[in-house]
Amino acid sequence: KAGVTQTPRYLIKTRGQQVTLSCSPISGHRSVSWYQQTPGQGLQFLFEYFSETQRNKGNFPGRFSGRQFSNSRSEMNVSTLELGDSALYLCASSPSPGQGANEKLFFGSGTQLSVL
Amino acid sequence: GQNIDQPTEMTATEGAIVQINCTYQTSGFNGLFWYQQHAGEAPTFLSYNVLDGLEEKGRFSSFLSRSKGYSYLLLKELQMKDSASYLCAVRDSSNYQLIWGAGTKLIIKP
């Protein structure tokens, strides 16, 4: 079974541009969540999708948006990029937003975004 | 507010035992997770605790005390490949979000 696939692996953008990141979950997984990871800080929750619906959203500005398609693939978009958006963006999937250990997340390798 | 604290870095010797602590303050509680993350790689699931007590899984064990807002991850018979960051995360039942600690970087020396 293929793991969670994120593309691209690396991305360099300049301030003011926008970027779209892609995530393909493990086959059969319908829940996808996105996180931002920066050195010295914990993973910051961005949003979670299940069956094409956003179930939960973290405390990020409206420049950060996402969506999920009928095949469970998800995209994340950041508009008007700022230097502070430079980070590793991780996508994680799970079979469903269930209870207990069934919630364990399977992470992709991430997209390393650098904003210059 | 919501807060999870872990030591930033720990050093241990190959073959020894190390305990990584995690304390949390969240509005609600619906389970605590430990993940391992090697440098440049994705986090991988290690353990889950929702009830008080010890969960053992091979060389790794995880403990939870809900009344104290405290957990630890115990690693035995340390191997060089255990050098990684260990992330503690709590599911907050008030908003169903996973709150993450900054991670503990574990360095194993021969």
PDB file of C-alpha atoms in Angstrom:
ATOM      1  CA  LYS A   1       0.000   0.000   0.000  1.00  0.00           C
ATOM      2  CA  ALA A   2       1.488   3.342  -1.036  1.00  0.00           C
ATOM      3  CA  GLY A   3       1.975   5.899   1.693  1.00  0.00           C
ATOM      4  CA  VAL A   4       0.862   9.515   1.806  1.00  0.00           C
ATOM      5  CA  THR A   5       2.281  11.387  -1.163  1.00  0.00           C
ATOM      6  CA  GLN A   6       2.963  15.105  -1.104  1.00  0.00           C
ATOM      7  CA  THR A   7       4.069  17.176  -4.052  1.00  0.00           C
ATOM      8  CA  PRO A   8       6.198  19.054  -4.635  1.00  0.00           C
ATOM      9  CA  ARG A   9       8.933  18.106  -2.167  1.00  0.00           C
ATOM     10  CA  TYR A  10      10.610  21.514  -2.308  1.00  0.00           C
ATOM     11  CA  LEU A  11       9.291  24.876  -3.389  1.00  0.00           C
ATOM     12  CA  ILE A  12      10.860  28.327  -3.574  1.00  0.00           C
ATOM     13  CA  LYS A  13       8.612  31.352  -3.943  1.00  0.00           C
ATOM     14  CA  THR A  14       8.867  35.085  -3.454  1.00  0.00           C
ATOM     15  CA  ARG A  15       6.799  37.308  -1.240  1.00  0.00           C
ATOM     16  CA  GLY A  16       3.371  38.104  -2.602  1.00  0.00           C
ATOM     17  CA  GLN A  17       3.113  34.983  -4.748  1.00  0.00           C
ATOM     18  CA  GLN A  18       0.691  32.183  -4.130  1.00  0.00           C
ATOM     19  CA  VAL A  19       1.341  28.469  -3.876  1.00  0.00           C
ATOM     20  CA  THR A  20      -0.650  25.237  -4.090  1.00  0.00           C
ATOM     21  CA  LEU A  21       0.479  22.076  -2.346  1.00  0.00           C
ATOM     22  CA  SER A  22      -0.925  18.643  -3.090  1.00  0.00           C
ATOM     23  CA  CYS A  23      -1.533  15.605  -0.922  1.00  0.00           C
ATOM     24  CA  SER A  24      -2.660  12.117  -1.932  1.00  0.00           C
ATOM     25  CA  PRO A  25      -3.724  10.059   1.105  1.00  0.00           C
ATOM     26  CA  ILE A  26      -3.293   6.341   1.586  1.00  0.00           C
ATOM     27  CA  SER A  27      -5.808   4.433  -0.491  1.00  0.00           C
ATOM     28  CA  GLY A  28      -9.027   4.070   1.503  1.00  0.00           C
ATOM     29  CA  HIS A  29      -8.263   6.925   3.868  1.00  0.00           C
ATOM     30  CA  ARG A  30     -10.913   9.624   3.759  1.00  0.00           C
ATOM     31  CA  SER A  31      -9.604  12.036   6.368  1.00  0.00           C
ATOM     32  CA  VAL A  32      -6.803  14.456   5.504  1.00  0.00           C
ATOM     33  CA  SER A  33      -5.256  17.068   7.771  1.00  0.00           C
ATOM     34  CA  TRP A  34      -2.574  19.680   7.176  1.00  0.00           C
ATOM     35  CA  TYR A  35       0.112  20.960   9.532  1.00  0.00           C
ATOM     36  CA  GLN A  36       2.814  23.596   9.462  1.00  0.00           C
ATOM     37  CA  GLN A  37       6.128  22.706  11.086  1.00  0.00           C
ATOM     38  CA  THR A  38       8.872  25.219  11.849  1.00  0.00           C
ATOM     39  CA  PRO A  39      12.113  24.633  13.800  1.00  0.00           C
ATOM     40  CA  GLY A  40      11.585  24.882  17.537  1.00  0.00           C
ATOM     41  CA  GLN A  41       7.811  24.886  17.299  1.00  0.00           C
ATOM     42  CA  GLY A  42       5.341  22.081  17.451  1.00  0.00           C
ATOM     43  CA  LEU A  43       3.196  21.120  14.539  1.00  0.00           C
ATOM     44  CA  GLN A  44       0.587  23.818  14.007  1.00  0.00           C
ATOM     45  CA  PHE A  45      -2.778  22.536  12.858  1.00  0.00           C
ATOM     46  CA  LEU A  46      -4.103  24.140   9.679  1.00  0.00           C
ATOM     47  CA  PHE A  47      -7.253  22.240   8.744  1.00  0.00           C
ATOM     48  CA  GLU A  48      -8.848  18.836   8.465  1.00  0.00           C
ATOM     49  CA  TYR A  49     -11.061  17.452   5.718  1.00  0.00           C
ATOM     50  CA  PHE A  50     -13.324  14.441   5.613  1.00  0.00           C
ATOM     51  CA  SER A  51     -15.482  13.482   2.656  1.00  0.00           C
ATOM     52  CA  GLU A  52     -14.795  16.804   0.920  1.00  0.00           C
ATOM     53  CA  THR A  53     -15.940  18.811   3.954  1.00  0.00           C
ATOM     54  CA  GLN A  54     -13.753  20.900   6.201  1.00  0.00           C
ATOM     55  CA  ARG A  55     -14.305  19.498   9.707  1.00  0.00           C
ATOM     56  CA  ASN A  56     -11.924  21.657  11.620  1.00  0.00           C
ATOM     57  CA  LYS A  57      -9.724  24.701  11.150  1.00  0.00           C
ATOM     58  CA  GLY A  58      -6.761  26.026  13.092  1.00  0.00           C
ATOM     59  CA  ASN A  59      -5.861  29.614  13.883  1.00  0.00           C
ATOM     60  CA  PHE A  60      -4.319  30.644  10.597  1.00  0.00           C
ATOM     61  CA  PRO A  61      -5.244  33.703   8.522  1.00  0.00           C
ATOM     62  CA  GLY A  62      -7.604  33.447   5.599  1.00  0.00           C
ATOM     63  CA  ARG A  63      -4.633  33.406   3.205  1.00  0.00           C
ATOM     64  CA  PHE A  64      -4.430  29.702   4.027  1.00  0.00           C
ATOM     65  CA  SER A  65      -7.141  27.634   2.421  1.00  0.00           C
ATOM     66  CA  GLY A  66      -7.693  24.069   1.383  1.00  0.00           C
ATOM     67  CA  ARG A  67     -10.027  21.653  -0.241  1.00  0.00           C
ATOM     68  CA  GLN A  68     -10.596  17.957  -0.675  1.00  0.00           C
ATOM     69  CA  PHE A  69     -11.717  16.183  -3.799  1.00  0.00           C
ATOM     70  CA  SER A  70     -14.062  13.232  -4.228  1.00  0.00           C
ATOM     71  CA  ASN A  71     -11.074  10.861  -4.474  1.00  0.00           C
ATOM     72  CA  SER A  72      -9.895  12.155  -1.058  1.00  0.00           C
ATOM     73  CA  ARG A  73      -6.899  13.956  -2.533  1.00  0.00           C
ATOM     74  CA  SER A  74      -6.393  17.341  -0.944  1.00  0.00           C
ATOM     75  CA  GLU A  75      -4.815  20.633  -1.871  1.00  0.00           C
ATOM     76  CA  MET A  76      -3.675  23.494   0.261  1.00  0.00           C
ATOM     77  CA  ASN A  77      -3.301  27.036  -1.034  1.00  0.00           C
ATOM     78  CA  VAL A  78      -1.446  29.971   0.448  1.00  0.00           C
ATOM     79  CA  SER A  79      -1.977  33.358  -1.148  1.00  0.00           C
ATOM     80  CA  THR A  80       0.078  36.524  -0.791  1.00  0.00           C
ATOM     81  CA  LEU A  81       3.051  34.681   0.641  1.00  0.00           C
ATOM     82  CA  GLU A  82       4.991  36.197   3.530  1.00  0.00           C
ATOM     83  CA  LEU A  83       8.525  35.430   4.703  1.00  0.00           C
ATOM     84  CA  GLY A  84       7.059  33.856   7.833  1.00  0.00           C
ATOM     85  CA  ASP A  85       5.263  31.249   5.753  1.00  0.00           C
ATOM     86  CA  SER A  86       8.566  29.480   5.157  1.00  0.00           C
ATOM     87  CA  ALA A  87       8.081  26.089   6.761  1.00  0.00           C
ATOM     88  CA  LEU A  88       7.598  22.389   6.226  1.00  0.00           C
ATOM     89  CA  TYR A  89       3.977  21.661   5.388  1.00  0.00           C
ATOM     90  CA  LEU A  90       2.894  18.182   6.366  1.00  0.00           C
ATOM     91  CA  CYS A  91      -0.163  16.326   5.250  1.00  0.00           C
ATOM     92  CA  ALA A  92      -1.535  13.386   7.204  1.00  0.00           C
ATOM     93  CA  SER A  93      -4.271  10.903   6.481  1.00  0.00           C
ATOM     94  CA  SER A  94      -6.331   8.490   8.541  1.00  0.00           C
ATOM     95  CA  PRO A  95      -9.145   6.097   7.682  1.00  0.00           C
ATOM     96  CA  SER A  96     -11.708   8.357   9.297  1.00  0.00           C
ATOM     97  CA  PRO A  97     -11.903  10.918  12.080  1.00  0.00           C
ATOM     98  CA  GLY A  98     -12.750   8.189  14.522  1.00  0.00           C
ATOM     99  CA  GLN A  99     -11.969   7.575  18.150  1.00  0.00           C
ATOM    100  CA  GLY A 100      -8.938   6.409  19.983  1.00  0.00           C
ATOM    101  CA  ALA A 101      -5.950   4.782  18.391  1.00  0.00           C
ATOM    102  CA  ASN A 102      -7.864   4.586  15.115  1.00  0.00           C
ATOM    103  CA  GLU A 103      -7.161   8.270  14.812  1.00  0.00           C
ATOM    104  CA  LYS A 104      -3.460   7.686  14.385  1.00  0.00           C
ATOM    105  CA  LEU A 105      -2.114   9.738  11.551  1.00  0.00           C
ATOM    106  CA  PHE A 106       0.012   8.648   8.626  1.00  0.00           C
ATOM    107  CA  PHE A 107       2.170  11.530   7.473  1.00  0.00           C
ATOM    108  CA  GLY A 108       3.645  12.393   4.125  1.00  0.00           C
ATOM    109  CA  SER A 109       7.250  13.565   3.825  1.00  0.00           C
ATOM    110  CA  GLY A 110       6.074  17.153   3.505  1.00  0.00           C
ATOM    111  CA  THR A 111       6.640  20.090   1.220  1.00  0.00           C
ATOM    112  CA  GLN A 112       9.474  22.385   2.248  1.00  0.00           C
ATOM    113  CA  LEU A 113       8.397  25.897   1.293  1.00  0.00           C
ATOM    114  CA  SER A 114      10.922  28.720   1.214  1.00  0.00           C
ATOM    115  CA  VAL A 115       9.668  32.268   0.739  1.00  0.00           C
ATOM    116  CA  LEU A 116      12.324  34.759  -0.356  1.00  0.00           C
TER     117      LEU A 116
ATOM    118  CA  GLY B   1      -5.010  28.133  27.297  1.00  0.00           C
ATOM    119  CA  GLN B   2      -3.628  25.133  25.499  1.00  0.00           C
ATOM    120  CA  ASN B   3      -0.042  24.188  26.152  1.00  0.00           C
ATOM    121  CA  ILE B   4       2.169  21.143  25.835  1.00  0.00           C
ATOM    122  CA  ASP B   5       5.662  21.103  27.313  1.00  0.00           C
ATOM    123  CA  GLN B   6       8.496  18.745  26.509  1.00  0.00           C
ATOM    124  CA  PRO B   7      12.248  19.069  27.071  1.00  0.00           C
ATOM    125  CA  THR B   8      13.946  20.481  24.004  1.00  0.00           C
ATOM    126  CA  GLU B   9      16.815  18.031  23.895  1.00  0.00           C
ATOM    127  CA  MET B  10      18.055  14.950  25.739  1.00  0.00           C
ATOM    128  CA  THR B  11      21.182  12.853  25.448  1.00  0.00           C
ATOM    129  CA  ALA B  12      21.501   9.183  26.348  1.00  0.00           C
ATOM    130  CA  THR B  13      23.905   6.301  25.859  1.00  0.00           C
ATOM    131  CA  GLU B  14      23.408   3.313  23.579  1.00  0.00           C
ATOM    132  CA  GLY B  15      21.946   0.404  25.527  1.00  0.00           C
ATOM    133  CA  ALA B  16      20.601   2.613  28.313  1.00  0.00           C
ATOM    134  CA  ILE B  17      17.056   3.713  29.228  1.00  0.00           C
ATOM    135  CA  VAL B  18      15.628   7.200  28.722  1.00  0.00           C
ATOM    136  CA  GLN B  19      12.367   8.797  29.815  1.00  0.00           C
ATOM    137  CA  ILE B  20      10.913  11.711  27.851  1.00  0.00           C
ATOM    138  CA  ASN B  21       8.306  13.711  29.754  1.00  0.00           C
ATOM    139  CA  CYS B  22       5.330  15.608  28.436  1.00  0.00           C
ATOM    140  CA  THR B  23       3.010  17.839  30.449  1.00  0.00           C
ATOM    141  CA  TYR B  24      -0.135  19.316  29.010  1.00  0.00           C
ATOM    142  CA  GLN B  25      -2.847  21.848  29.713  1.00  0.00           C
ATOM    143  CA  THR B  26      -5.831  21.673  27.405  1.00  0.00           C
ATOM    144  CA  SER B  27      -9.484  22.609  27.678  1.00  0.00           C
ATOM    145  CA  GLY B  28     -10.505  18.994  27.210  1.00  0.00           C
ATOM    146  CA  PHE B  29      -8.799  15.637  26.817  1.00  0.00           C
ATOM    147  CA  ASN B  30      -9.504  12.785  24.471  1.00  0.00           C
ATOM    148  CA  GLY B  31      -6.227  10.927  24.171  1.00  0.00           C
ATOM    149  CA  LEU B  32      -2.482  11.475  24.006  1.00  0.00           C
ATOM    150  CA  PHE B  33      -0.202  10.393  21.176  1.00  0.00           C
ATOM    151  CA  TRP B  34       3.539   9.952  20.791  1.00  0.00           C
ATOM    152  CA  TYR B  35       5.187  10.181  17.395  1.00  0.00           C
ATOM    153  CA  GLN B  36       8.780   9.698  16.300  1.00  0.00           C
ATOM    154  CA  GLN B  37      10.328  11.920  13.659  1.00  0.00           C
ATOM    155  CA  HIS B  38      13.762  11.292  12.186  1.00  0.00           C
ATOM    156  CA  ALA B  39      15.487  14.326  10.715  1.00  0.00           C
ATOM    157  CA  GLY B  40      14.085  15.157   7.304  1.00  0.00           C
ATOM    158  CA  GLU B  41      11.397  12.489   7.531  1.00  0.00           C
ATOM    159  CA  ALA B  42       7.693  12.290   8.311  1.00  0.00           C
ATOM    160  CA  PRO B  43       6.486  11.679  11.874  1.00  0.00           C
ATOM    161  CA  THR B  44       5.453   8.075  12.547  1.00  0.00           C
ATOM    162  CA  PHE B  45       3.018   6.854  15.201  1.00  0.00           C
ATOM    163  CA  LEU B  46       4.454   5.264  18.331  1.00  0.00           C
ATOM    164  CA  SER B  47       1.739   5.045  20.968  1.00  0.00           C
ATOM    165  CA  TYR B  48      -1.679   6.159  22.179  1.00  0.00           C
ATOM    166  CA  ASN B  49      -2.970   6.564  25.746  1.00  0.00           C
ATOM    167  CA  VAL B  50      -6.458   7.551  26.796  1.00  0.00           C
ATOM    168  CA  LEU B  51      -6.700   5.845  30.197  1.00  0.00           C
ATOM    169  CA  ASP B  52      -4.294   6.214  33.115  1.00  0.00           C
ATOM    170  CA  GLY B  53      -1.482   3.734  33.216  1.00  0.00           C
ATOM    171  CA  LEU B  54       1.283   2.196  31.214  1.00  0.00           C
ATOM    172  CA  GLU B  55       1.077   0.937  27.637  1.00  0.00           C
ATOM    173  CA  GLU B  56       3.980  -1.279  26.626  1.00  0.00           C
ATOM    174  CA  LYS B  57       5.009  -1.987  23.069  1.00  0.00           C
ATOM    175  CA  GLY B  58       8.346  -3.716  22.729  1.00  0.00           C
ATOM    176  CA  ARG B  59      11.210  -1.458  23.756  1.00  0.00           C
ATOM    177  CA  PHE B  60       8.865   1.527  23.992  1.00  0.00           C
ATOM    178  CA  SER B  61       6.336   2.225  26.766  1.00  0.00           C
ATOM    179  CA  SER B  62       4.080   5.208  27.331  1.00  0.00           C
ATOM    180  CA  PHE B  63       2.493   6.312  30.586  1.00  0.00           C
ATOM    181  CA  LEU B  64      -0.416   8.649  31.263  1.00  0.00           C
ATOM    182  CA  SER B  65      -1.755  10.402  34.344  1.00  0.00           C
ATOM    183  CA  ARG B  66      -4.801  12.459  33.421  1.00  0.00           C
ATOM    184  CA  SER B  67      -5.164  14.005  36.871  1.00  0.00           C
ATOM    185  CA  LYS B  68      -1.615  15.372  36.631  1.00  0.00           C
ATOM    186  CA  GLY B  69      -1.728  16.261  32.941  1.00  0.00           C
ATOM    187  CA  TYR B  70       1.404  14.195  32.496  1.00  0.00           C
ATOM    188  CA  SER B  71       2.775  11.548  30.211  1.00  0.00           C
ATOM    189  CA  TYR B  72       6.129   9.998  29.553  1.00  0.00           C
ATOM    190  CA  LEU B  73       7.661   7.879  26.835  1.00  0.00           C
ATOM    191  CA  LEU B  74      10.140   5.282  28.060  1.00  0.00           C
ATOM    192  CA  LEU B  75      12.702   3.890  25.645  1.00  0.00           C
ATOM    193  CA  LYS B  76      14.715   0.847  26.719  1.00  0.00           C
ATOM    194  CA  GLU B  77      17.852  -0.768  25.280  1.00  0.00           C
ATOM    195  CA  LEU B  78      18.554   2.349  23.277  1.00  0.00           C
ATOM    196  CA  GLN B  79      19.883   1.927  19.771  1.00  0.00           C
ATOM    197  CA  MET B  80      21.595   4.486  17.562  1.00  0.00           C
ATOM    198  CA  LYS B  81      18.557   4.468  15.264  1.00  0.00           C
ATOM    199  CA  ASP B  82      16.479   5.850  18.150  1.00  0.00           C
ATOM    200  CA  SER B  83      18.159   9.214  17.595  1.00  0.00           C
ATOM    201  CA  ALA B  84      15.171  11.303  16.516  1.00  0.00           C
ATOM    202  CA  SER B  85      12.672  13.864  17.721  1.00  0.00           C
ATOM    203  CA  TYR B  86       9.790  12.603  19.830  1.00  0.00           C
ATOM    204  CA  LEU B  87       6.535  14.508  19.551  1.00  0.00           C
ATOM    205  CA  CYS B  88       3.780  14.523  22.151  1.00  0.00           C
ATOM    206  CA  ALA B  89       0.254  15.437  20.996  1.00  0.00           C
ATOM    207  CA  VAL B  90      -3.054  15.741  22.837  1.00  0.00           C
ATOM    208  CA  ARG B  91      -6.513  15.519  21.327  1.00  0.00           C
ATOM    209  CA  ASP B  92      -8.480  18.402  22.833  1.00  0.00           C
ATOM    210  CA  SER B  93     -12.073  17.257  23.196  1.00  0.00           C
ATOM    211  CA  SER B  94     -13.353  20.861  23.312  1.00  0.00           C
ATOM    212  CA  ASN B  95     -12.510  21.539  19.672  1.00  0.00           C
ATOM    213  CA  TYR B  96     -11.334  18.106  18.546  1.00  0.00           C
ATOM    214  CA  GLN B  97      -7.954  19.478  17.484  1.00  0.00           C
ATOM    215  CA  LEU B  98      -4.616  17.794  18.005  1.00  0.00           C
ATOM    216  CA  ILE B  99      -2.313  20.047  20.029  1.00  0.00           C
ATOM    217  CA  TRP B 100       1.385  19.306  19.578  1.00  0.00           C
ATOM    218  CA  GLY B 101       4.426  19.843  21.728  1.00  0.00           C
ATOM    219  CA  ALA B 102       7.574  21.246  20.104  1.00  0.00           C
ATOM    220  CA  GLY B 103       9.237  17.847  20.305  1.00  0.00           C
ATOM    221  CA  THR B 104      12.213  16.435  22.178  1.00  0.00           C
ATOM    222  CA  LYS B 105      15.367  15.826  20.196  1.00  0.00           C
ATOM    223  CA  LEU B 106      16.991  12.645  21.513  1.00  0.00           C
ATOM    224  CA  ILE B 107      20.692  12.165  20.852  1.00  0.00           C
ATOM    225  CA  ILE B 108      22.135   8.697  21.368  1.00  0.00           C
ATOM    226  CA  LYS B 109      25.869   8.392  21.986  1.00  0.00           C
ATOM    227  CA  PRO B 110      27.893   5.181  21.610  1.00  0.00           C
TER     228      PRO B 110
END
